[in-house]
Short mmCIF file of N, CA, C and O in Angstrom, two decimals:
data_model
loop_
_atom_site.label_atom_id
_atom_site.label_comp_id
_atom_site.label_asym_id
_atom_site.label_seq_id
_atom_site.Cartn_x
_atom_site.Cartn_y
_atom_site.Cartn_z
N MET V 1 10.92 6.29 14.43
CA MET V 1 12.15 6.19 13.67
C MET V 1 13.28 5.84 14.64
O MET V 1 13.42 6.47 15.68
N ASN V 2 14.07 4.87 14.29
CA ASN V 2 15.23 4.50 15.09
C ASN V 2 16.47 5.22 14.58
O ASN V 2 16.73 5.22 13.37
N PHE V 3 17.19 5.83 15.50
CA PHE V 3 18.43 6.50 15.12
C PHE V 3 19.34 6.60 16.32
O PHE V 3 18.90 6.54 17.47
N LEU V 4 20.63 6.74 16.04
CA LEU V 4 21.62 7.03 17.07
C LEU V 4 21.77 8.54 17.13
O LEU V 4 21.69 9.22 16.09
N HIS V 5 22.00 9.08 18.33
CA HIS V 5 22.10 10.53 18.49
C HIS V 5 23.31 10.88 19.33
O HIS V 5 23.56 10.26 20.37
N TYR V 6 24.04 11.88 18.87
CA TYR V 6 25.22 12.39 19.59
C TYR V 6 25.15 13.90 19.57
O TYR V 6 24.66 14.49 18.61
N GLU V 7 25.67 14.54 20.61
CA GLU V 7 25.78 16.00 20.65
C GLU V 7 27.25 16.37 20.75
O GLU V 7 27.99 15.75 21.52
N VAL V 8 27.64 17.38 19.98
CA VAL V 8 29.03 17.83 20.00
C VAL V 8 29.07 19.35 19.96
O VAL V 8 28.15 19.99 19.45
N ASN V 9 30.13 19.92 20.51
CA ASN V 9 30.42 21.34 20.35
C ASN V 9 31.55 21.42 19.34
O ASN V 9 32.61 20.84 19.54
N ALA V 10 31.30 22.13 18.24
CA ALA V 10 32.30 22.18 17.17
C ALA V 10 32.07 23.40 16.30
O ALA V 10 31.00 24.02 16.35
N GLY V 11 33.10 23.74 15.51
CA GLY V 11 33.03 24.88 14.61
C GLY V 11 33.77 24.60 13.32
O GLY V 11 34.24 23.48 13.09
N PRO V 12 33.92 25.62 12.49
CA PRO V 12 34.52 25.45 11.16
C PRO V 12 35.96 24.93 11.19
O PRO V 12 36.40 24.30 10.24
N GLY V 13 36.67 25.17 12.28
CA GLY V 13 38.05 24.68 12.38
C GLY V 13 38.13 23.24 12.84
O GLY V 13 39.23 22.68 12.94
N ASP V 14 36.99 22.63 13.12
CA ASP V 14 36.95 21.26 13.62
C ASP V 14 36.43 20.31 12.54
O ASP V 14 35.74 20.71 11.61
N VAL V 15 36.74 19.05 12.72
CA VAL V 15 36.17 17.98 11.89
C VAL V 15 35.38 17.08 12.82
O VAL V 15 35.88 16.64 13.85
N VAL V 16 34.13 16.85 12.47
CA VAL V 16 33.31 15.89 13.20
C VAL V 16 33.46 14.57 12.45
O VAL V 16 33.02 14.45 11.31
N ARG V 17 34.10 13.60 13.09
CA ARG V 17 34.38 12.32 12.44
C ARG V 17 33.41 11.27 12.97
O ARG V 17 33.32 11.04 14.17
N VAL V 18 32.69 10.65 12.04
CA VAL V 18 31.75 9.59 12.38
C VAL V 18 32.29 8.29 11.81
O VAL V 18 32.52 8.17 10.61
N THR V 19 32.51 7.33 12.69
CA THR V 19 33.00 6.01 12.30
C THR V 19 31.85 5.03 12.38
O THR V 19 31.14 4.97 13.39
N LEU V 20 31.64 4.28 11.30
CA LEU V 20 30.49 3.38 11.17
C LEU V 20 30.93 1.96 10.88
O LEU V 20 31.97 1.75 10.26
N ASP V 21 30.09 0.98 11.26
CA ASP V 21 30.39 -0.40 10.90
C ASP V 21 29.70 -0.83 9.61
O ASP V 21 29.93 -1.93 9.12
N LYS V 22 28.82 0.03 9.06
CA LYS V 22 28.19 -0.20 7.75
C LYS V 22 27.70 1.13 7.22
O LYS V 22 27.66 2.11 7.96
N GLN V 23 27.32 1.17 5.95
CA GLN V 23 26.84 2.44 5.41
C GLN V 23 25.53 2.84 6.08
O GLN V 23 24.71 1.99 6.43
N ALA V 24 25.38 4.15 6.28
CA ALA V 24 24.21 4.68 6.97
C ALA V 24 24.05 6.15 6.63
O ALA V 24 24.97 6.78 6.08
N ASN V 25 22.90 6.70 6.95
CA ASN V 25 22.66 8.13 6.80
C ASN V 25 23.24 8.86 8.00
O ASN V 25 22.95 8.50 9.14
N VAL V 26 24.04 9.88 7.73
CA VAL V 26 24.65 10.68 8.79
C VAL V 26 24.22 12.12 8.57
O VAL V 26 24.40 12.67 7.49
N ARG V 27 23.65 12.72 9.62
CA ARG V 27 23.20 14.11 9.53
C ARG V 27 23.81 14.93 10.66
O ARG V 27 23.84 14.49 11.80
N LEU V 28 24.24 16.13 10.32
CA LEU V 28 24.74 17.11 11.28
C LEU V 28 23.75 18.27 11.25
O LEU V 28 23.55 18.89 10.19
N MET V 29 23.12 18.55 12.41
CA MET V 29 22.04 19.54 12.46
C MET V 29 22.15 20.43 13.69
O MET V 29 22.66 19.99 14.73
N ASP V 30 21.61 21.64 13.57
CA ASP V 30 21.47 22.49 14.75
C ASP V 30 20.24 22.02 15.54
O ASP V 30 19.52 21.12 15.10
N SER V 31 20.00 22.61 16.70
CA SER V 31 18.90 22.17 17.57
C SER V 31 17.53 22.29 16.92
O SER V 31 16.68 21.40 17.06
N HIS V 32 17.31 23.39 16.21
CA HIS V 32 16.01 23.60 15.55
C HIS V 32 15.74 22.48 14.54
O HIS V 32 14.64 21.89 14.52
N ASN V 33 16.71 22.20 13.69
CA ASN V 33 16.51 21.18 12.67
C ASN V 33 16.48 19.78 13.27
O ASN V 33 15.78 18.89 12.76
N PHE V 34 17.18 19.54 14.37
CA PHE V 34 17.10 18.25 15.04
C PHE V 34 15.68 18.00 15.55
O PHE V 34 15.14 16.90 15.40
N GLN V 35 15.04 19.02 16.12
CA GLN V 35 13.66 18.87 16.58
C GLN V 35 12.73 18.55 15.41
O GLN V 35 11.84 17.72 15.53
N ARG V 36 12.94 19.20 14.29
CA ARG V 36 12.13 18.94 13.11
C ARG V 36 12.36 17.50 12.62
O ARG V 36 11.41 16.81 12.25
N TYR V 37 13.60 17.05 12.63
CA TYR V 37 13.93 15.67 12.25
C TYR V 37 13.19 14.68 13.15
O TYR V 37 12.57 13.73 12.68
N ARG V 38 13.25 14.91 14.46
CA ARG V 38 12.59 14.02 15.43
C ARG V 38 11.08 13.98 15.24
O ARG V 38 10.44 12.97 15.49
N ASN V 39 10.53 15.11 14.80
CA ASN V 39 9.08 15.19 14.58
C ASN V 39 8.66 14.74 13.19
O ASN V 39 7.48 14.85 12.83
N GLY V 40 9.60 14.27 12.38
CA GLY V 40 9.29 13.79 11.04
C GLY V 40 8.99 14.89 10.05
O GLY V 40 8.38 14.65 9.01
N GLN V 41 9.44 16.11 10.36
CA GLN V 41 9.21 17.26 9.47
C GLN V 41 10.42 17.47 8.57
O GLN V 41 11.50 16.94 8.83
N SER V 42 10.23 18.28 7.55
CA SER V 42 11.37 18.61 6.69
C SER V 42 12.40 19.38 7.52
O SER V 42 12.04 20.15 8.41
N HIS V 43 13.66 19.14 7.22
CA HIS V 43 14.74 19.75 8.00
C HIS V 43 15.96 19.90 7.11
O HIS V 43 16.07 19.27 6.07
N GLU V 44 16.86 20.76 7.55
CA GLU V 44 18.11 20.98 6.83
C GLU V 44 19.24 20.35 7.62
O GLU V 44 19.21 20.33 8.86
N TYR V 45 20.21 19.82 6.91
CA TYR V 45 21.33 19.14 7.56
C TYR V 45 22.54 19.13 6.64
O TYR V 45 22.43 19.40 5.44
N TYR V 46 23.66 18.79 7.21
CA TYR V 46 24.90 18.58 6.47
C TYR V 46 25.18 17.09 6.55
O TYR V 46 24.97 16.46 7.59
N GLY V 47 25.64 16.51 5.47
CA GLY V 47 25.93 15.08 5.46
C GLY V 47 25.12 14.37 4.41
O GLY V 47 24.85 14.90 3.34
N GLY V 48 24.70 13.15 4.71
CA GLY V 48 23.95 12.33 3.78
C GLY V 48 24.35 10.87 3.95
O GLY V 48 24.77 10.45 5.03
N LEU V 49 24.23 10.10 2.87
CA LEU V 49 24.57 8.69 2.93
C LEU V 49 26.09 8.53 3.02
O LEU V 49 26.82 8.94 2.13
N ALA V 50 26.53 7.93 4.10
CA ALA V 50 27.96 7.68 4.30
C ALA V 50 28.25 6.26 3.81
O ALA V 50 27.86 5.29 4.45
N GLU V 51 28.90 6.18 2.67
CA GLU V 51 29.21 4.87 2.09
C GLU V 51 30.57 4.36 2.52
O GLU V 51 30.87 3.18 2.33
N VAL V 52 31.39 5.24 3.05
CA VAL V 52 32.71 4.86 3.55
C VAL V 52 32.87 5.39 4.98
O VAL V 52 32.24 6.36 5.37
N SER V 53 33.71 4.71 5.72
CA SER V 53 33.97 5.12 7.10
C SER V 53 35.48 5.26 7.27
O SER V 53 36.22 4.43 6.75
N PRO V 54 35.95 6.30 7.95
CA PRO V 54 35.15 7.33 8.64
C PRO V 54 34.56 8.34 7.67
O PRO V 54 35.05 8.54 6.56
N PHE V 55 33.50 9.00 8.13
CA PHE V 55 32.79 10.02 7.38
C PHE V 55 33.03 11.34 8.12
O PHE V 55 32.73 11.44 9.31
N ASN V 56 33.61 12.32 7.43
CA ASN V 56 33.98 13.59 8.07
C ASN V 56 33.03 14.72 7.67
O ASN V 56 32.67 14.84 6.49
N LEU V 57 32.67 15.53 8.65
CA LEU V 57 31.81 16.69 8.44
C LEU V 57 32.47 17.91 9.07
O LEU V 57 33.15 17.80 10.08
N ARG V 58 32.25 19.08 8.47
CA ARG V 58 32.77 20.33 9.01
C ARG V 58 31.60 21.28 9.27
O ARG V 58 30.94 21.72 8.34
N PRO V 59 31.33 21.60 10.54
CA PRO V 59 30.23 22.53 10.83
C PRO V 59 30.52 23.92 10.25
O PRO V 59 31.66 24.37 10.25
N PRO V 60 29.49 24.61 9.75
CA PRO V 60 29.70 25.92 9.13
C PRO V 60 29.97 27.04 10.14
O PRO V 60 30.49 28.08 9.78
N HIS V 61 29.58 26.83 11.41
CA HIS V 61 29.84 27.84 12.44
C HIS V 61 29.93 27.13 13.79
O HIS V 61 29.49 25.99 13.94
N ARG V 62 30.51 27.83 14.76
CA ARG V 62 30.68 27.25 16.09
C ARG V 62 29.34 27.13 16.79
O ARG V 62 28.49 28.00 16.68
N GLY V 63 29.16 26.03 17.49
CA GLY V 63 27.94 25.84 18.25
C GLY V 63 27.77 24.41 18.71
O GLY V 63 28.66 23.58 18.58
N ARG V 64 26.60 24.15 19.26
CA ARG V 64 26.23 22.81 19.68
C ARG V 64 25.50 22.15 18.52
O ARG V 64 24.53 22.69 18.01
N TRP V 65 25.98 20.99 18.12
CA TRP V 65 25.47 20.28 16.96
C TRP V 65 24.95 18.90 17.36
O TRP V 65 25.47 18.28 18.28
N HIS V 66 23.96 18.45 16.63
CA HIS V 66 23.40 17.12 16.81
C HIS V 66 23.81 16.27 15.62
O HIS V 66 23.64 16.69 14.46
N VAL V 67 24.35 15.10 15.90
CA VAL V 67 24.71 14.14 14.85
C VAL V 67 23.77 12.95 14.99
O VAL V 67 23.62 12.40 16.09
N THR V 68 23.11 12.59 13.90
CA THR V 68 22.26 11.41 13.92
C THR V 68 22.76 10.41 12.89
O THR V 68 23.33 10.78 11.86
N VAL V 69 22.55 9.14 13.20
CA VAL V 69 22.91 8.04 12.31
C VAL V 69 21.69 7.14 12.22
O VAL V 69 21.15 6.72 13.25
N ASP V 70 21.24 6.86 11.00
CA ASP V 70 20.08 5.97 10.83
C ASP V 70 20.23 5.15 9.55
O ASP V 70 21.07 5.45 8.70
N LEU V 71 19.40 4.15 9.44
CA LEU V 71 19.44 3.26 8.27
C LEU V 71 18.32 3.57 7.29
O LEU V 71 18.00 2.76 6.42
N GLY V 72 17.71 4.73 7.42
CA GLY V 72 16.69 5.15 6.46
C GLY V 72 15.46 4.28 6.46
O GLY V 72 14.82 4.11 5.42
N GLY V 73 15.10 3.70 7.60
CA GLY V 73 13.90 2.88 7.68
C GLY V 73 14.15 1.40 7.40
O GLY V 73 13.25 0.59 7.58
N TYR V 74 15.34 1.06 6.94
CA TYR V 74 15.65 -0.35 6.69
C TYR V 74 15.91 -1.05 8.02
O TYR V 74 16.31 -0.44 9.00
N GLY V 75 15.69 -2.36 8.05
CA GLY V 75 15.92 -3.14 9.26
C GLY V 75 17.40 -3.30 9.55
O GLY V 75 18.25 -3.02 8.71
N GLY V 76 17.68 -3.76 10.75
CA GLY V 76 19.06 -3.98 11.15
C GLY V 76 19.51 -2.94 12.14
O GLY V 76 18.73 -2.14 12.65
N SER V 77 20.79 -2.97 12.40
CA SER V 77 21.37 -2.02 13.34
C SER V 77 22.71 -1.56 12.81
O SER V 77 23.32 -2.21 11.97
N VAL V 78 23.15 -0.46 13.35
CA VAL V 78 24.43 0.11 12.97
C VAL V 78 25.13 0.55 14.24
O VAL V 78 24.49 0.99 15.19
N ARG V 79 26.43 0.38 14.26
CA ARG V 79 27.24 0.89 15.37
C ARG V 79 28.02 2.08 14.85
O ARG V 79 28.52 2.07 13.74
N ALA V 80 28.14 3.09 15.71
CA ALA V 80 28.83 4.32 15.30
C ALA V 80 29.54 4.93 16.50
O ALA V 80 29.16 4.71 17.65
N SER V 81 30.55 5.71 16.20
CA SER V 81 31.19 6.55 17.20
C SER V 81 31.44 7.91 16.57
O SER V 81 31.60 8.02 15.36
N VAL V 82 31.42 8.94 17.41
CA VAL V 82 31.59 10.32 16.93
C VAL V 82 32.68 10.98 17.75
O VAL V 82 32.70 10.87 18.98
N SER V 83 33.57 11.67 17.06
CA SER V 83 34.62 12.43 17.74
C SER V 83 34.82 13.74 17.03
O SER V 83 34.50 13.90 15.86
N VAL V 84 35.36 14.73 17.76
CA VAL V 84 35.67 16.03 17.20
C VAL V 84 37.18 16.16 17.14
O VAL V 84 37.86 16.00 18.16
N LEU V 85 37.72 16.42 15.96
CA LEU V 85 39.15 16.55 15.76
C LEU V 85 39.52 18.01 15.56
O LEU V 85 38.78 18.76 14.96
#
């Protein structure tokens, strides 16, 4: 599976802003669920299909988070940037 990966430290008072050049799947996950995602297993995440950019997410608790961006198996590429506000 092809995906972009970013790591951020953020919490409920922060906004994780993902800027995209086209619509894509955006997931915010803890380390456990990121490993499951990488292994193709079921996993829990915050986010989903981002049809507009920027796409904002708010982590439920403070910690180290993994942000992934993918096209759901479709061909092509996507450019993205991630920042914590």
